[in-house]
């Protein structure tokens, strides 16, 4: 498991290349708009930290992702002048695929259960380095820098709401916050259709859901499942989980657009939906804004 020094080190590494997103008042609480990052999502923090620390990147990097980590690795690879090969599932929104290609990455589209296998094959074929979306200490440490910023900007914060899927974001944020302020509540937010972590915390052991079941949620970036590494962080540091319906998620997308003037994808709005469900206090992380334009138009037209 990672610790506070690794997160502080990551903050120094990534500082020249990320936006230090401000806290924005929203209802009775605050939001942390990571959708304002250059690639539209928090994933840039972890990818930059992980790639910067690679000892052997001459043969390029490989990643598998449903979209935001793909763009983050492509951005980081271009920054360091190395090739990037990204494996993406065939249910990825087109806007994320095209954005990844625009950053110079080579993209491979596969079935939703084939991402890891294809990525590992590319690593073996090319002698490249794998940067996983969440199952890596350097990735987790990079995401944890969000927690440092929240505490710096709002020292008296009482709760932080974090979207969960593979668990890299909440692992890093929870580690940062609990290391400095153990009294602050760290709350995970999950779609009801992909609430495997909520069930895992209730049962006391890691529960696996069928990928096809998790794929039903509109929150396409939250369809992964935690690794043993991220589960260890979650079990140690997360106080509770709030699950939200698809209607609550899409309502939060609209609320963010109309009330905060912020564009969020469904996955990016899950923590806000959870925040609203429990009264709106604390800080909710808006994790990404790479929304399908057609979906956003339909939601705002209703």
mmCIF file of C-alpha atoms in Angstrom:
data_model
loop_
_atom_site.group_PDB
_atom_site.id
_atom_site.type_symbol
_atom_site.label_atom_id
_atom_site.label_comp_id
_atom_site.label_asym_id
_atom_site.label_seq_id
_atom_site.Cartn_x
_atom_site.Cartn_y
_atom_site.Cartn_z
ATOM 1 C CA UNK A 1 0.000 0.000 0.000
ATOM 2 C CA UNK A 2 1.124 3.535 -0.708
ATOM 3 C CA UNK A 3 1.750 6.190 1.940
ATOM 4 C CA UNK A 4 1.726 9.982 2.185
ATOM 5 C CA UNK A 5 5.367 10.532 1.093
ATOM 6 C CA UNK A 6 4.673 8.880 -2.276
ATOM 7 C CA UNK A 7 1.693 11.153 -2.850
ATOM 8 C CA UNK A 8 3.670 14.249 -1.964
ATOM 9 C CA UNK A 9 6.438 13.129 -4.321
ATOM 10 C CA UNK A 10 3.889 12.590 -7.087
ATOM 11 C CA UNK A 11 2.544 16.114 -6.572
ATOM 12 C CA UNK A 12 5.980 17.548 -7.386
ATOM 13 C CA UNK A 13 6.373 15.353 -10.474
ATOM 14 C CA UNK A 14 3.047 16.206 -12.059
ATOM 15 C CA UNK A 15 2.716 19.868 -11.007
ATOM 16 C CA UNK A 16 4.074 21.363 -14.272
ATOM 17 C CA UNK A 17 1.576 19.463 -16.416
ATOM 18 C CA UNK A 18 -1.758 19.351 -14.568
ATOM 19 C CA UNK A 19 -4.355 21.935 -13.625
ATOM 20 C CA UNK A 20 -4.582 22.537 -9.900
ATOM 21 C CA UNK A 21 -8.344 22.463 -9.974
ATOM 22 C CA UNK A 22 -10.152 24.830 -7.575
ATOM 23 C CA UNK A 23 -12.980 23.965 -5.220
ATOM 24 C CA UNK A 24 -16.271 25.286 -6.545
ATOM 25 C CA UNK A 25 -19.299 25.918 -4.302
ATOM 26 C CA UNK A 26 -22.247 23.742 -5.274
ATOM 27 C CA UNK A 27 -25.424 23.579 -3.232
ATOM 28 C CA UNK A 28 -24.611 22.961 0.416
ATOM 29 C CA UNK A 29 -21.112 21.718 -0.385
ATOM 30 C CA UNK A 30 -18.261 21.918 -2.846
ATOM 31 C CA UNK A 31 -17.107 20.200 -6.009
ATOM 32 C CA UNK A 32 -13.570 19.503 -7.225
ATOM 33 C CA UNK A 33 -13.794 19.796 -11.059
ATOM 34 C CA UNK A 34 -11.218 17.381 -12.435
ATOM 35 C CA UNK A 35 -13.058 17.582 -15.742
ATOM 36 C CA UNK A 36 -10.972 20.737 -16.248
ATOM 37 C CA UNK A 37 -7.750 18.745 -16.726
ATOM 38 C CA UNK A 38 -6.153 18.951 -20.220
ATOM 39 C CA UNK A 39 -7.573 15.535 -21.152
ATOM 40 C CA UNK A 40 -10.867 16.164 -19.353
ATOM 41 C CA UNK A 41 -10.369 13.790 -16.412
ATOM 42 C CA UNK A 42 -8.380 13.135 -13.228
ATOM 43 C CA UNK A 43 -6.613 10.184 -14.864
ATOM 44 C CA UNK A 44 -3.865 12.482 -16.129
ATOM 45 C CA UNK A 45 -2.376 12.704 -12.635
ATOM 46 C CA UNK A 46 -1.722 8.989 -12.270
ATOM 47 C CA UNK A 47 -0.549 8.466 -15.840
ATOM 48 C CA UNK A 48 1.951 11.334 -15.647
ATOM 49 C CA UNK A 49 3.391 10.106 -12.374
ATOM 50 C CA UNK A 50 3.663 6.494 -13.528
ATOM 51 C CA UNK A 51 5.230 7.267 -16.904
ATOM 52 C CA UNK A 52 7.720 9.746 -15.442
ATOM 53 C CA UNK A 53 9.026 7.040 -13.103
ATOM 54 C CA UNK A 54 9.472 4.335 -15.739
ATOM 55 C CA UNK A 55 13.108 3.295 -16.008
ATOM 56 C CA UNK A 56 12.633 1.629 -19.397
ATOM 57 C CA UNK A 57 10.259 3.384 -21.763
ATOM 58 C CA UNK A 58 12.329 3.316 -24.938
ATOM 59 C CA UNK A 59 9.935 0.806 -26.531
ATOM 60 C CA UNK A 60 6.889 2.806 -25.588
ATOM 61 C CA UNK A 61 3.960 2.215 -23.277
ATOM 62 C CA UNK A 62 0.773 0.176 -23.395
ATOM 63 C CA UNK A 63 -2.490 0.769 -21.553
ATOM 64 C CA UNK A 64 -5.997 -0.654 -21.497
ATOM 65 C CA UNK A 65 -8.884 1.675 -20.768
ATOM 66 C CA UNK A 66 -12.511 2.553 -21.345
ATOM 67 C CA UNK A 67 -11.419 6.032 -22.332
ATOM 68 C CA UNK A 68 -10.073 8.514 -19.779
ATOM 69 C CA UNK A 69 -6.955 6.577 -18.784
ATOM 70 C CA UNK A 70 -6.394 5.998 -22.504
ATOM 71 C CA UNK A 71 -6.247 9.737 -23.135
ATOM 72 C CA UNK A 72 -4.110 10.290 -20.048
ATOM 73 C CA UNK A 73 -1.464 7.775 -21.110
ATOM 74 C CA UNK A 74 -1.521 9.080 -24.688
ATOM 75 C CA UNK A 75 -0.972 12.632 -23.371
ATOM 76 C CA UNK A 76 1.844 11.579 -21.044
ATOM 77 C CA UNK A 77 3.527 9.498 -23.766
ATOM 78 C CA UNK A 78 3.431 12.382 -26.222
ATOM 79 C CA UNK A 79 4.910 14.661 -23.546
ATOM 80 C CA UNK A 80 7.838 12.262 -23.069
ATOM 81 C CA UNK A 81 8.229 11.492 -26.771
ATOM 82 C CA UNK A 82 7.453 7.773 -26.609
ATOM 83 C CA UNK A 83 4.882 5.739 -28.573
ATOM 84 C CA UNK A 84 1.650 4.654 -26.908
ATOM 85 C CA UNK A 85 -0.563 1.674 -27.772
ATOM 86 C CA UNK A 86 -3.989 1.725 -26.145
ATOM 87 C CA UNK A 87 -6.471 -1.158 -25.968
ATOM 88 C CA UNK A 88 -10.089 -0.013 -25.649
ATOM 89 C CA UNK A 89 -13.340 -2.002 -25.331
ATOM 90 C CA UNK A 90 -15.846 -1.907 -28.166
ATOM 91 C CA UNK A 91 -18.456 -0.189 -25.982
ATOM 92 C CA UNK A 92 -16.254 2.880 -25.453
ATOM 93 C CA UNK A 93 -17.931 6.170 -26.473
ATOM 94 C CA UNK A 94 -16.635 7.332 -29.844
ATOM 95 C CA UNK A 95 -15.669 10.727 -28.404
ATOM 96 C CA UNK A 96 -13.090 9.021 -26.162
ATOM 97 C CA UNK A 97 -11.680 6.835 -28.918
ATOM 98 C CA UNK A 98 -11.219 9.783 -31.264
ATOM 99 C CA UNK A 99 -9.652 11.913 -28.525
ATOM 100 C CA UNK A 100 -7.116 9.170 -27.783
ATOM 101 C CA UNK A 101 -6.175 8.890 -31.446
ATOM 102 C CA UNK A 102 -5.876 12.676 -31.699
ATOM 103 C CA UNK A 103 -3.209 12.556 -28.984
ATOM 104 C CA UNK A 104 -1.101 10.315 -31.219
ATOM 105 C CA UNK A 105 -1.793 6.903 -29.711
ATOM 106 C CA UNK A 106 -2.281 3.692 -31.659
ATOM 107 C CA UNK A 107 -5.692 2.314 -30.664
ATOM 108 C CA UNK A 108 -6.864 -1.314 -30.642
ATOM 109 C CA UNK A 109 -10.595 -2.024 -30.189
ATOM 110 C CA UNK A 110 -11.522 -5.370 -28.579
ATOM 111 C CA UNK A 111 -14.376 -7.034 -26.718
ATOM 112 C CA UNK A 112 -15.021 -5.799 -23.187
ATOM 113 C CA UNK A 113 -13.528 -8.924 -21.599
ATOM 114 C CA UNK A 114 -10.400 -8.951 -23.819
ATOM 115 C CA UNK A 115 -8.673 -5.696 -22.857
ATOM 116 C CA UNK A 116 -6.116 -7.011 -20.396
ATOM 117 C CA UNK A 117 -5.153 -10.035 -22.506
ATOM 118 C CA UNK A 118 -4.600 -7.908 -25.627
ATOM 119 C CA UNK A 119 -2.593 -5.314 -23.693
ATOM 120 C CA UNK A 120 -0.343 -7.977 -22.186
ATOM 121 C CA UNK A 121 0.220 -9.430 -25.658
ATOM 122 C CA UNK A 122 1.295 -6.009 -26.954
ATOM 123 C CA UNK A 123 3.705 -5.610 -24.044
ATOM 124 C CA UNK A 124 5.279 -8.977 -24.875
ATOM 125 C CA UNK A 125 5.439 -8.274 -28.612
ATOM 126 C CA UNK A 126 6.990 -4.827 -28.325
ATOM 127 C CA UNK A 127 8.940 -4.939 -25.102
ATOM 128 C CA UNK A 128 6.864 -1.995 -23.977
ATOM 129 C CA UNK A 129 5.902 -0.996 -20.442
ATOM 130 C CA UNK A 130 2.348 -1.457 -19.177
ATOM 131 C CA UNK A 131 0.644 1.413 -17.345
ATOM 132 C CA UNK A 132 -2.541 -0.055 -15.860
ATOM 133 C CA UNK A 133 -5.511 2.215 -15.143
ATOM 134 C CA UNK A 134 -5.495 1.717 -11.365
ATOM 135 C CA UNK A 135 -3.556 -1.353 -10.245
ATOM 136 C CA UNK A 136 -0.197 0.349 -9.729
ATOM 137 C CA UNK A 137 1.313 2.269 -6.780
ATOM 138 C CA UNK A 138 2.536 5.153 -8.950
ATOM 139 C CA UNK A 139 -0.894 5.564 -10.548
ATOM 140 C CA UNK A 140 -2.591 5.530 -7.140
ATOM 141 C CA UNK A 141 -0.092 8.059 -5.761
ATOM 142 C CA UNK A 142 -0.762 10.408 -8.660
ATOM 143 C CA UNK A 143 -4.506 10.282 -8.081
ATOM 144 C CA UNK A 144 -3.924 10.888 -4.376
ATOM 145 C CA UNK A 145 -2.679 14.406 -5.111
ATOM 146 C CA UNK A 146 -6.344 15.412 -5.375
ATOM 147 C CA UNK A 147 -6.724 14.639 -1.676
ATOM 148 C CA UNK A 148 -3.777 16.872 -0.796
ATOM 149 C CA UNK A 149 -5.288 19.764 -2.727
ATOM 150 C CA UNK A 150 -8.706 19.376 -1.081
ATOM 151 C CA UNK A 151 -7.179 19.563 2.397
ATOM 152 C CA UNK A 152 -5.030 22.551 1.455
ATOM 153 C CA UNK A 153 -8.018 24.463 0.061
ATOM 154 C CA UNK A 154 -10.613 23.429 2.668
ATOM 155 C CA UNK A 155 -8.825 22.468 5.912
ATOM 156 C CA UNK A 156 -12.090 22.059 7.818
ATOM 157 C CA UNK A 157 -13.692 19.688 5.302
ATOM 158 C CA UNK A 158 -15.829 17.043 6.976
ATOM 159 C CA UNK A 159 -16.405 14.591 4.122
ATOM 160 C CA UNK A 160 -15.069 13.824 0.649
ATOM 161 C CA UNK A 161 -17.155 11.877 -1.888
ATOM 162 C CA UNK A 162 -15.170 9.951 -4.507
ATOM 163 C CA UNK A 163 -16.410 7.901 -7.495
ATOM 164 C CA UNK A 164 -15.259 4.271 -7.458
ATOM 165 C CA UNK A 165 -14.643 1.581 -10.041
ATOM 166 C CA UNK A 166 -11.174 0.077 -10.274
ATOM 167 C CA UNK A 167 -10.434 2.006 -7.112
ATOM 168 C CA UNK A 168 -7.268 3.902 -8.019
ATOM 169 C CA UNK A 169 -8.783 7.332 -7.394
ATOM 170 C CA UNK A 170 -10.372 6.575 -4.045
ATOM 171 C CA UNK A 171 -7.297 4.602 -2.927
ATOM 172 C CA UNK A 172 -5.039 7.600 -3.453
ATOM 173 C CA UNK A 173 -7.453 10.248 -2.186
ATOM 174 C CA UNK A 174 -8.384 8.239 0.914
ATOM 175 C CA UNK A 175 -4.731 7.571 1.743
ATOM 176 C CA UNK A 176 -3.889 11.279 1.514
ATOM 177 C CA UNK A 177 -6.858 12.390 3.577
ATOM 178 C CA UNK A 178 -6.715 9.725 6.275
ATOM 179 C CA UNK A 179 -2.958 10.270 6.676
ATOM 180 C CA UNK A 180 -3.456 13.962 7.426
ATOM 181 C CA UNK A 181 -7.010 14.108 8.785
ATOM 182 C CA UNK A 182 -8.250 10.731 10.039
ATOM 183 C CA UNK A 183 -11.486 12.365 11.210
ATOM 184 C CA UNK A 184 -12.572 13.307 7.671
ATOM 185 C CA UNK A 185 -15.101 10.849 6.244
ATOM 186 C CA UNK A 186 -14.175 9.352 2.874
ATOM 187 C CA UNK A 187 -17.283 8.162 1.057
ATOM 188 C CA UNK A 188 -17.235 6.099 -2.110
ATOM 189 C CA UNK A 189 -19.875 6.640 -4.805
ATOM 190 C CA UNK A 190 -20.991 3.888 -7.182
ATOM 191 C CA UNK A 191 -23.733 3.332 -9.747
ATOM 192 C CA UNK A 192 -26.280 0.820 -8.495
ATOM 193 C CA UNK A 193 -25.651 -1.169 -11.679
ATOM 194 C CA UNK A 194 -21.938 -1.510 -10.881
ATOM 195 C CA UNK A 195 -21.954 -1.557 -7.073
ATOM 196 C CA UNK A 196 -19.534 -4.432 -6.517
ATOM 197 C CA UNK A 197 -17.412 -2.444 -4.034
ATOM 198 C CA UNK A 198 -20.466 -1.553 -1.943
ATOM 199 C CA UNK A 199 -21.323 -5.252 -1.758
ATOM 200 C CA UNK A 200 -17.705 -6.130 -0.994
ATOM 201 C CA UNK A 201 -17.574 -3.763 1.980
ATOM 202 C CA UNK A 202 -20.841 -5.184 3.316
ATOM 203 C CA UNK A 203 -19.617 -8.788 3.075
ATOM 204 C CA UNK A 204 -16.062 -8.032 4.226
ATOM 205 C CA UNK A 205 -14.431 -9.623 1.195
ATOM 206 C CA UNK A 206 -13.900 -8.732 -2.446
ATOM 207 C CA UNK A 207 -16.956 -9.662 -4.517
ATOM 208 C CA UNK A 208 -16.741 -10.004 -8.295
ATOM 209 C CA UNK A 209 -19.607 -8.971 -10.573
ATOM 210 C CA UNK A 210 -20.051 -10.137 -14.177
ATOM 211 C CA UNK A 211 -18.502 -7.522 -16.533
ATOM 212 C CA UNK A 212 -21.638 -7.622 -18.685
ATOM 213 C CA UNK A 213 -23.711 -6.700 -15.638
ATOM 214 C CA UNK A 214 -21.448 -3.754 -14.788
ATOM 215 C CA UNK A 215 -21.546 -2.645 -18.428
ATOM 216 C CA UNK A 216 -25.229 -1.707 -18.104
ATOM 217 C CA UNK A 217 -24.502 1.595 -16.358
ATOM 218 C CA UNK A 218 -24.288 4.805 -18.389
ATOM 219 C CA UNK A 219 -21.239 5.651 -16.260
ATOM 220 C CA UNK A 220 -18.886 3.977 -18.745
ATOM 221 C CA UNK A 221 -15.720 4.909 -16.841
ATOM 222 C CA UNK A 222 -17.014 3.097 -13.730
ATOM 223 C CA UNK A 223 -17.412 -0.381 -15.188
ATOM 224 C CA UNK A 224 -14.152 -1.818 -13.849
ATOM 225 C CA UNK A 225 -13.617 -3.813 -10.666
ATOM 226 C CA UNK A 226 -10.995 -3.232 -7.959
ATOM 227 C CA UNK A 227 -7.706 -5.123 -7.822
ATOM 228 C CA UNK A 228 -6.278 -6.722 -4.700
ATOM 229 C CA UNK A 229 -4.100 -3.604 -4.293
ATOM 230 C CA UNK A 230 -6.905 -1.058 -4.519
ATOM 231 C CA UNK A 231 -9.226 -3.214 -2.421
ATOM 232 C CA UNK A 232 -6.646 -3.180 0.387
ATOM 233 C CA UNK A 233 -6.688 0.637 0.366
ATOM 234 C CA UNK A 234 -10.481 0.800 0.177
ATOM 235 C CA UNK A 235 -10.976 -1.674 3.009
ATOM 236 C CA UNK A 236 -8.526 0.253 5.196
ATOM 237 C CA UNK A 237 -9.579 3.842 4.496
ATOM 238 C CA UNK A 238 -13.109 4.149 3.086
ATOM 239 C CA UNK A 239 -15.839 4.871 5.625
ATOM 240 C CA UNK A 240 -18.939 4.090 3.569
ATOM 241 C CA UNK A 241 -20.365 3.781 0.063
ATOM 242 C CA UNK A 242 -23.336 5.597 -1.469
ATOM 243 C CA UNK A 243 -24.959 3.954 -4.487
ATOM 244 C CA UNK A 244 -26.949 5.973 -7.010
ATOM 245 C CA UNK A 245 -29.470 5.124 -9.709
ATOM 246 C CA UNK A 246 -29.075 5.877 -13.404
ATOM 247 C CA UNK A 247 -31.703 8.622 -13.120
ATOM 248 C CA UNK A 248 -29.810 10.214 -10.225
ATOM 249 C CA UNK A 249 -26.571 10.132 -12.227
ATOM 250 C CA UNK A 250 -28.101 11.755 -15.308
ATOM 251 C CA UNK A 251 -29.864 14.372 -13.177
ATOM 252 C CA UNK A 252 -26.475 15.280 -11.684
ATOM 253 C CA UNK A 253 -25.038 15.700 -15.207
ATOM 254 C CA UNK A 254 -27.804 18.200 -15.971
ATOM 255 C CA UNK A 255 -27.463 19.977 -12.623
ATOM 256 C CA UNK A 256 -23.731 20.453 -13.132
ATOM 257 C CA UNK A 257 -24.294 21.896 -16.600
ATOM 258 C CA UNK A 258 -27.100 24.245 -15.610
ATOM 259 C CA UNK A 259 -26.094 25.293 -12.096
ATOM 260 C CA UNK A 260 -22.277 25.070 -12.112
ATOM 261 C CA UNK A 261 -21.738 25.619 -15.865
ATOM 262 C CA UNK A 262 -19.604 22.472 -15.898
ATOM 263 C CA UNK A 263 -19.699 19.656 -18.437
ATOM 264 C CA UNK A 264 -19.514 16.235 -16.778
ATOM 265 C CA UNK A 265 -19.837 12.764 -18.230
ATOM 266 C CA UNK A 266 -22.116 10.357 -16.324
ATOM 267 C CA UNK A 267 -19.129 8.786 -14.555
ATOM 268 C CA UNK A 268 -17.882 12.221 -13.576
ATOM 269 C CA UNK A 269 -21.242 13.117 -12.035
ATOM 270 C CA UNK A 270 -21.636 10.012 -9.849
ATOM 271 C CA UNK A 271 -20.010 11.558 -6.767
ATOM 272 C CA UNK A 272 -22.203 14.654 -7.135
ATOM 273 C CA UNK A 273 -25.295 12.441 -7.406
ATOM 274 C CA UNK A 274 -24.208 10.710 -4.185
ATOM 275 C CA UNK A 275 -23.484 14.064 -2.518
ATOM 276 C CA UNK A 276 -26.974 15.291 -3.391
ATOM 277 C CA UNK A 277 -28.522 12.056 -2.130
ATOM 278 C CA UNK A 278 -27.099 12.529 1.379
ATOM 279 C CA UNK A 279 -27.669 16.251 1.714
ATOM 280 C CA UNK A 280 -24.984 17.965 -0.334
ATOM 281 C CA UNK A 281 -22.319 18.584 2.311
ATOM 282 C CA UNK A 282 -18.582 18.026 1.873
ATOM 283 C CA UNK A 283 -16.557 17.902 -1.349
ATOM 284 C CA UNK A 284 -17.552 15.760 -4.333
ATOM 285 C CA UNK A 285 -14.990 14.991 -7.031
ATOM 286 C CA UNK A 286 -16.206 15.576 -10.591
ATOM 287 C CA UNK A 287 -13.878 13.018 -12.090
ATOM 288 C CA UNK A 288 -14.355 13.603 -15.812
ATOM 289 C CA UNK A 289 -16.103 15.590 -18.518
ATOM 290 C CA UNK A 290 -15.644 13.528 -21.681
ATOM 291 C CA UNK A 291 -19.349 13.161 -22.359
ATOM 292 C CA UNK A 292 -20.886 12.033 -25.621
ATOM 293 C CA UNK A 293 -22.196 15.268 -27.220
ATOM 294 C CA UNK A 294 -25.415 13.601 -28.350
ATOM 295 C CA UNK A 295 -26.180 12.347 -24.842
ATOM 296 C CA UNK A 296 -25.541 15.763 -23.320
ATOM 297 C CA UNK A 297 -27.765 17.436 -25.897
ATOM 298 C CA UNK A 298 -30.602 15.005 -25.208
ATOM 299 C CA UNK A 299 -30.312 15.480 -21.444
ATOM 300 C CA UNK A 300 -30.297 19.269 -21.650
ATOM 301 C CA UNK A 301 -33.267 19.265 -24.022
ATOM 302 C CA UNK A 302 -35.545 17.556 -21.503
#
